[in-house]
Short mmCIF file of N, CA, C and O in Angstrom, two decimals:
data_model
loop_
_atom_site.label_atom_id
_atom_site.label_comp_id
_atom_site.label_asym_id
_atom_site.label_seq_id
_atom_site.Cartn_x
_atom_site.Cartn_y
_atom_site.Cartn_z
N MET W 254 0.82 -1.20 0.00
CA MET W 254 0.00 0.00 0.00
C MET W 254 0.86 1.26 0.00
O MET W 254 0.57 2.21 -0.72
N ILE W 255 1.92 1.26 0.80
CA ILE W 255 2.79 2.43 0.88
C ILE W 255 3.50 2.64 -0.45
O ILE W 255 3.58 3.76 -0.96
N LYS W 256 3.99 1.55 -1.04
CA LYS W 256 4.70 1.63 -2.30
C LYS W 256 3.78 2.17 -3.40
O LYS W 256 4.19 2.98 -4.24
N LYS W 257 2.54 1.73 -3.38
CA LYS W 257 1.55 2.18 -4.37
C LYS W 257 1.32 3.69 -4.24
O LYS W 257 1.25 4.40 -5.24
N ASP W 258 1.21 4.18 -3.01
CA ASP W 258 0.98 5.62 -2.79
C ASP W 258 2.17 6.46 -3.25
O ASP W 258 2.01 7.54 -3.81
N VAL W 259 3.39 5.97 -3.01
CA VAL W 259 4.58 6.69 -3.45
C VAL W 259 4.62 6.75 -4.97
O VAL W 259 4.92 7.80 -5.56
N ILE W 260 4.29 5.64 -5.63
CA ILE W 260 4.28 5.61 -7.09
C ILE W 260 3.21 6.53 -7.65
O ILE W 260 3.45 7.26 -8.63
N ILE W 261 2.04 6.56 -7.03
CA ILE W 261 0.99 7.49 -7.45
C ILE W 261 1.48 8.93 -7.31
O ILE W 261 1.28 9.76 -8.19
N GLY W 262 2.14 9.23 -6.20
CA GLY W 262 2.69 10.57 -6.00
C GLY W 262 3.73 10.93 -7.04
O GLY W 262 3.78 12.06 -7.52
N MET W 263 4.54 9.95 -7.42
CA MET W 263 5.55 10.20 -8.44
C MET W 263 4.91 10.47 -9.80
O MET W 263 5.34 11.37 -10.52
N LEU W 264 3.87 9.71 -10.11
CA LEU W 264 3.16 9.95 -11.37
C LEU W 264 2.50 11.33 -11.39
O LEU W 264 2.54 12.03 -12.40
N VAL W 265 1.89 11.69 -10.27
CA VAL W 265 1.27 13.02 -10.17
C VAL W 265 2.34 14.11 -10.33
O VAL W 265 2.12 15.11 -11.01
N GLY W 266 3.51 13.89 -9.72
CA GLY W 266 4.60 14.85 -9.86
C GLY W 266 5.09 14.99 -11.28
O GLY W 266 5.34 16.10 -11.76
N LEU W 267 5.21 13.86 -11.98
CA LEU W 267 5.63 13.92 -13.39
C LEU W 267 4.60 14.62 -14.26
O LEU W 267 4.94 15.43 -15.13
N ILE W 268 3.33 14.30 -14.03
CA ILE W 268 2.27 14.92 -14.82
C ILE W 268 2.19 16.42 -14.52
O ILE W 268 2.07 17.24 -15.43
N ALA W 269 2.29 16.78 -13.23
CA ALA W 269 2.25 18.20 -12.86
C ALA W 269 3.42 18.95 -13.47
O ALA W 269 3.27 20.07 -13.97
N ASN W 270 4.61 18.33 -13.46
CA ASN W 270 5.77 18.99 -14.04
C ASN W 270 5.62 19.13 -15.55
O ASN W 270 5.98 20.16 -16.13
N SER W 271 5.07 18.12 -16.21
CA SER W 271 4.85 18.19 -17.65
C SER W 271 3.86 19.28 -18.01
O SER W 271 4.08 20.05 -18.96
N ILE W 272 2.79 19.37 -17.26
CA ILE W 272 1.80 20.42 -17.49
C ILE W 272 2.40 21.80 -17.23
O ILE W 272 2.20 22.74 -18.00
N GLY W 273 3.18 21.91 -16.16
CA GLY W 273 3.84 23.18 -15.85
C GLY W 273 4.84 23.58 -16.92
O GLY W 273 4.94 24.75 -17.28
N LEU W 274 5.58 22.60 -17.45
CA LEU W 274 6.51 22.88 -18.54
C LEU W 274 5.77 23.35 -19.78
O LEU W 274 6.18 24.31 -20.44
N TYR W 275 4.65 22.71 -20.08
CA TYR W 275 3.85 23.11 -21.24
C TYR W 275 3.32 24.54 -21.07
O TYR W 275 3.38 25.35 -21.99
N PHE W 276 2.79 24.84 -19.86
CA PHE W 276 2.27 26.20 -19.62
C PHE W 276 3.39 27.24 -19.69
O PHE W 276 3.19 28.33 -20.24
N THR W 277 4.55 26.91 -19.16
CA THR W 277 5.67 27.85 -19.20
C THR W 277 6.12 28.09 -20.63
O THR W 277 6.36 29.23 -21.03
N ALA W 278 6.22 27.02 -21.40
CA ALA W 278 6.62 27.16 -22.81
C ALA W 278 5.55 27.92 -23.60
O ALA W 278 5.87 28.69 -24.50
N THR W 279 4.28 27.72 -23.23
CA THR W 279 3.20 28.43 -23.90
C THR W 279 3.29 29.93 -23.63
O THR W 279 3.04 30.74 -24.52
N LEU W 280 3.66 30.29 -22.41
CA LEU W 280 3.79 31.70 -22.08
C LEU W 280 4.97 32.34 -22.82
O LEU W 280 4.92 33.52 -23.18
N LEU W 281 6.03 31.57 -23.04
CA LEU W 281 7.22 32.12 -23.69
C LEU W 281 7.13 32.15 -25.20
O LEU W 281 7.82 32.95 -25.83
N ARG W 282 6.34 31.28 -25.75
CA ARG W 282 6.31 31.21 -27.22
C ARG W 282 5.58 32.41 -27.80
O ARG W 282 4.67 32.95 -27.21
N GLN W 283 6.00 32.76 -28.97
CA GLN W 283 5.38 33.88 -29.67
C GLN W 283 4.94 33.39 -31.04
O GLN W 283 5.51 33.74 -32.06
N GLY W 284 3.92 32.54 -31.04
CA GLY W 284 3.43 31.97 -32.28
C GLY W 284 4.10 30.67 -32.67
O GLY W 284 3.76 30.08 -33.67
N ASP W 285 5.08 30.22 -31.88
CA ASP W 285 5.78 28.97 -32.17
C ASP W 285 5.09 27.81 -31.47
O ASP W 285 4.39 27.99 -30.48
N ASP W 286 5.32 26.62 -31.98
CA ASP W 286 4.76 25.45 -31.31
C ASP W 286 5.67 25.01 -30.17
O ASP W 286 6.77 25.50 -30.00
N PHE W 287 5.19 24.06 -29.38
CA PHE W 287 5.87 23.62 -28.16
C PHE W 287 7.26 23.06 -28.47
O PHE W 287 8.23 23.39 -27.79
N ILE W 288 7.36 22.23 -29.49
CA ILE W 288 8.63 21.59 -29.83
C ILE W 288 9.68 22.64 -30.24
O ILE W 288 10.85 22.55 -29.86
N THR W 289 9.25 23.65 -30.96
CA THR W 289 10.16 24.71 -31.38
C THR W 289 10.69 25.47 -30.18
O THR W 289 11.88 25.81 -30.13
N VAL W 290 9.84 25.73 -29.21
CA VAL W 290 10.27 26.44 -27.99
C VAL W 290 11.27 25.60 -27.22
O VAL W 290 12.29 26.11 -26.74
N ILE W 291 11.03 24.29 -27.12
CA ILE W 291 11.95 23.40 -26.39
C ILE W 291 13.30 23.34 -27.10
O ILE W 291 14.35 23.39 -26.46
N LYS W 292 13.29 23.23 -28.42
CA LYS W 292 14.54 23.21 -29.18
C LYS W 292 15.31 24.52 -29.02
O LYS W 292 16.52 24.52 -28.84
N ALA W 293 14.59 25.63 -29.08
CA ALA W 293 15.25 26.93 -28.92
C ALA W 293 15.82 27.08 -27.51
O ALA W 293 16.92 27.61 -27.34
N ALA W 294 15.09 26.60 -26.51
CA ALA W 294 15.57 26.66 -25.14
C ALA W 294 16.83 25.82 -24.97
O ALA W 294 17.77 26.20 -24.26
N SER W 295 16.85 24.67 -25.61
CA SER W 295 18.02 23.80 -25.54
C SER W 295 19.22 24.45 -26.22
O SER W 295 20.34 24.40 -25.69
N GLU W 296 19.01 25.05 -27.37
CA GLU W 296 20.10 25.69 -28.11
C GLU W 296 20.63 26.93 -27.39
O GLU W 296 21.82 27.21 -27.42
N GLU W 297 19.74 27.67 -26.74
CA GLU W 297 20.14 28.90 -26.08
C GLU W 297 20.58 28.69 -24.64
O GLU W 297 21.01 29.63 -23.97
N GLY W 298 20.44 27.47 -24.13
CA GLY W 298 20.98 27.14 -22.82
C GLY W 298 20.08 27.44 -21.64
O GLY W 298 20.57 27.54 -20.52
N PHE W 299 18.79 27.59 -21.85
CA PHE W 299 17.91 27.82 -20.71
C PHE W 299 16.84 26.75 -20.57
O PHE W 299 15.81 26.98 -19.93
N LEU W 300 17.12 25.57 -21.08
CA LEU W 300 16.17 24.46 -20.94
C LEU W 300 16.01 24.04 -19.49
O LEU W 300 14.91 23.77 -19.03
N GLY W 301 17.11 24.03 -18.74
CA GLY W 301 17.04 23.68 -17.31
C GLY W 301 16.17 24.65 -16.53
O GLY W 301 15.40 24.24 -15.66
N LYS W 302 16.27 25.91 -16.85
CA LYS W 302 15.44 26.92 -16.18
C LYS W 302 13.97 26.74 -16.53
O LYS W 302 13.09 26.90 -15.70
N LEU W 303 13.72 26.38 -17.78
CA LEU W 303 12.35 26.15 -18.23
C LEU W 303 11.74 24.95 -17.51
O LEU W 303 10.59 25.00 -17.06
N ILE W 304 12.51 23.89 -17.37
CA ILE W 304 12.03 22.70 -16.66
C ILE W 304 11.80 23.02 -15.18
O ILE W 304 10.83 22.58 -14.58
N SER W 305 12.69 23.80 -14.61
CA SER W 305 12.54 24.19 -13.20
C SER W 305 11.27 25.01 -12.97
O SER W 305 10.58 24.83 -11.97
N LEU W 306 10.97 25.90 -13.89
CA LEU W 306 9.74 26.68 -13.77
C LEU W 306 8.51 25.78 -13.90
O LEU W 306 7.48 26.02 -13.28
N GLY W 307 8.63 24.74 -14.70
CA GLY W 307 7.54 23.78 -14.83
C GLY W 307 7.27 23.02 -13.55
O GLY W 307 6.16 22.53 -13.31
N ALA W 308 8.27 22.92 -12.69
CA ALA W 308 8.13 22.16 -11.44
C ALA W 308 7.35 22.93 -10.38
O ALA W 308 7.10 22.37 -9.30
N ILE W 309 6.95 24.14 -10.66
CA ILE W 309 6.17 24.91 -9.67
C ILE W 309 4.85 24.23 -9.36
O ILE W 309 4.38 24.26 -8.22
N LEU W 310 4.26 23.57 -10.34
CA LEU W 310 3.00 22.86 -10.08
C LEU W 310 3.19 21.69 -9.12
O LEU W 310 2.23 21.27 -8.47
N ASN W 311 4.42 21.17 -9.02
CA ASN W 311 4.69 20.13 -8.03
C ASN W 311 4.47 20.65 -6.61
O ASN W 311 4.05 19.90 -5.73
N LEU W 312 4.75 21.90 -6.42
CA LEU W 312 4.53 22.52 -5.11
C LEU W 312 3.06 22.47 -4.72
O LEU W 312 2.72 22.13 -3.59
N ILE W 313 2.21 22.76 -5.68
CA ILE W 313 0.77 22.72 -5.42
C ILE W 313 0.32 21.29 -5.11
O ILE W 313 -0.40 21.05 -4.13
N ALA W 314 0.79 20.33 -5.92
CA ALA W 314 0.43 18.92 -5.69
C ALA W 314 0.94 18.45 -4.33
O ALA W 314 0.22 17.74 -3.60
N PHE W 315 2.14 18.84 -3.97
CA PHE W 315 2.71 18.46 -2.68
C PHE W 315 1.85 18.94 -1.52
O PHE W 315 1.50 18.18 -0.61
N PHE W 316 1.48 20.21 -1.55
CA PHE W 316 0.70 20.75 -0.44
C PHE W 316 -0.73 20.22 -0.41
O PHE W 316 -1.33 20.11 0.66
N VAL W 317 -1.28 19.88 -1.56
CA VAL W 317 -2.61 19.25 -1.58
C VAL W 317 -2.54 17.89 -0.88
O VAL W 317 -3.40 17.56 -0.05
N PHE W 318 -1.51 17.11 -1.18
CA PHE W 318 -1.36 15.81 -0.53
C PHE W 318 -1.09 15.94 0.97
O PHE W 318 -1.60 15.16 1.76
N ILE W 319 -0.31 16.93 1.35
CA ILE W 319 -0.06 17.16 2.78
C ILE W 319 -1.36 17.55 3.48
O ILE W 319 -1.65 17.07 4.58
N LYS W 320 -2.13 18.42 2.86
CA LYS W 320 -3.39 18.87 3.45
C LYS W 320 -4.37 17.71 3.64
O LYS W 320 -5.10 17.64 4.63
N LYS W 321 -4.37 16.77 2.68
CA LYS W 321 -5.26 15.60 2.75
C LYS W 321 -4.69 14.49 3.63
O LYS W 321 -5.28 13.42 3.70
N ARG W 322 -3.53 14.72 4.23
CA ARG W 322 -2.86 13.73 5.09
C ARG W 322 -2.45 12.49 4.30
O ARG W 322 -2.48 11.38 4.82
N GLN W 323 -2.08 12.66 3.04
CA GLN W 323 -1.58 11.57 2.20
C GLN W 323 -0.06 11.74 2.07
O GLN W 323 0.46 12.13 1.03
N ASP W 324 0.61 11.43 3.16
CA ASP W 324 2.04 11.73 3.27
C ASP W 324 2.89 10.94 2.28
O ASP W 324 3.89 11.46 1.78
N TYR W 325 2.53 9.72 1.99
CA TYR W 325 3.34 8.92 1.07
C TYR W 325 3.21 9.41 -0.37
O TYR W 325 4.16 9.35 -1.14
N ARG W 326 2.05 9.89 -0.74
CA ARG W 326 1.90 10.49 -2.07
C ARG W 326 2.70 11.79 -2.14
O ARG W 326 3.32 12.08 -3.17
N ALA W 327 2.69 12.56 -1.08
CA ALA W 327 3.50 13.79 -1.03
C ALA W 327 4.99 13.44 -1.13
O ALA W 327 5.75 14.16 -1.77
N ARG W 328 5.37 12.32 -0.53
CA ARG W 328 6.76 11.87 -0.62
C ARG W 328 7.13 11.55 -2.07
O ARG W 328 8.23 11.85 -2.52
N GLY W 329 6.21 10.95 -2.82
CA GLY W 329 6.46 10.66 -4.23
C GLY W 329 6.64 11.93 -5.04
O GLY W 329 7.53 12.00 -5.90
N VAL W 330 5.81 12.92 -4.78
CA VAL W 330 5.96 14.21 -5.48
C VAL W 330 7.30 14.84 -5.13
O VAL W 330 8.00 15.38 -6.00
N LEU W 331 7.70 14.75 -3.88
CA LEU W 331 8.98 15.30 -3.45
C LEU W 331 10.14 14.58 -4.12
O LEU W 331 11.12 15.22 -4.53
N LEU W 332 10.05 13.27 -4.27
CA LEU W 332 11.10 12.50 -4.95
C LEU W 332 11.25 12.96 -6.40
O LEU W 332 12.37 13.12 -6.89
N ILE W 333 10.14 13.16 -7.08
CA ILE W 333 10.20 13.62 -8.47
C ILE W 333 10.77 15.03 -8.53
O ILE W 333 11.54 15.36 -9.45
N THR W 334 10.43 15.87 -7.58
CA THR W 334 10.95 17.24 -7.57
C THR W 334 12.47 17.23 -7.38
O THR W 334 13.18 17.99 -8.04
N VAL W 335 12.96 16.37 -6.51
CA VAL W 335 14.41 16.24 -6.32
C VAL W 335 15.06 15.71 -7.60
O VAL W 335 16.12 16.18 -8.01
N PHE W 336 14.41 14.74 -8.24
CA PHE W 336 14.92 14.21 -9.51
C PHE W 336 14.99 15.31 -10.57
O PHE W 336 15.98 15.41 -11.31
N ILE W 337 13.98 16.15 -10.63
CA ILE W 337 13.97 17.26 -11.60
C ILE W 337 15.10 18.24 -11.28
O ILE W 337 15.76 18.77 -12.18
N ALA W 338 15.35 18.48 -9.99
CA ALA W 338 16.44 19.38 -9.60
C ALA W 338 17.79 18.82 -10.04
O ALA W 338 18.63 19.55 -10.58
N VAL W 339 17.99 17.54 -9.85
CA VAL W 339 19.25 16.91 -10.28
C VAL W 339 19.35 16.94 -11.81
O VAL W 339 20.42 17.21 -12.36
N LEU W 340 18.24 16.68 -12.48
CA LEU W 340 18.22 16.72 -13.95
C LEU W 340 18.60 18.10 -14.47
O LEU W 340 19.40 18.23 -15.40
N THR W 341 18.05 19.14 -13.88
CA THR W 341 18.38 20.50 -14.33
C THR W 341 19.84 20.83 -14.05
O THR W 341 20.49 21.54 -14.82
N PHE W 342 20.37 20.30 -12.96
CA PHE W 342 21.79 20.50 -12.64
C PHE W 342 22.67 19.82 -13.69
O PHE W 342 23.64 20.41 -14.17
N VAL W 343 22.31 18.61 -14.07
CA VAL W 343 23.06 17.88 -15.10
C VAL W 343 22.96 18.59 -16.44
O VAL W 343 23.95 18.70 -17.16
N ILE W 344 21.77 19.07 -16.79
CA ILE W 344 21.60 19.81 -18.04
C ILE W 344 22.46 21.06 -18.05
O ILE W 344 23.05 21.40 -19.07
N LYS W 345 22.56 21.71 -16.91
CA LYS W 345 23.36 22.94 -16.83
C LYS W 345 24.85 22.64 -17.01
O LYS W 345 25.58 23.44 -17.58
N LEU W 346 25.28 21.47 -16.53
CA LEU W 346 26.70 21.11 -16.67
C LEU W 346 27.08 20.84 -18.11
O LEU W 346 28.20 21.11 -18.53
N PHE W 347 26.17 20.28 -18.88
CA PHE W 347 26.50 19.89 -20.26
C PHE W 347 25.86 20.81 -21.20
O PHE W 347 25.34 21.37 -21.73
#
């Protein structure tokens, strides 16, 4: 049961981050499609920052789970957020 809740939290974290990344890219684009914005961000070196901004929705999901006393799901969201932080650090290095 605990493992299932952590996995659900991780899935919610990934989905929230993906939606946040899409919304962030939508705000930045000026008539371009999503893929073009991601390619331009990668070429210009701010893809890590874009992904980090997308992780803001993880904060909302985390606090919703904490408020509902679903601590293991909140732990899953937190694990994905840490993974995203490490990923952005690696992207910044290369």
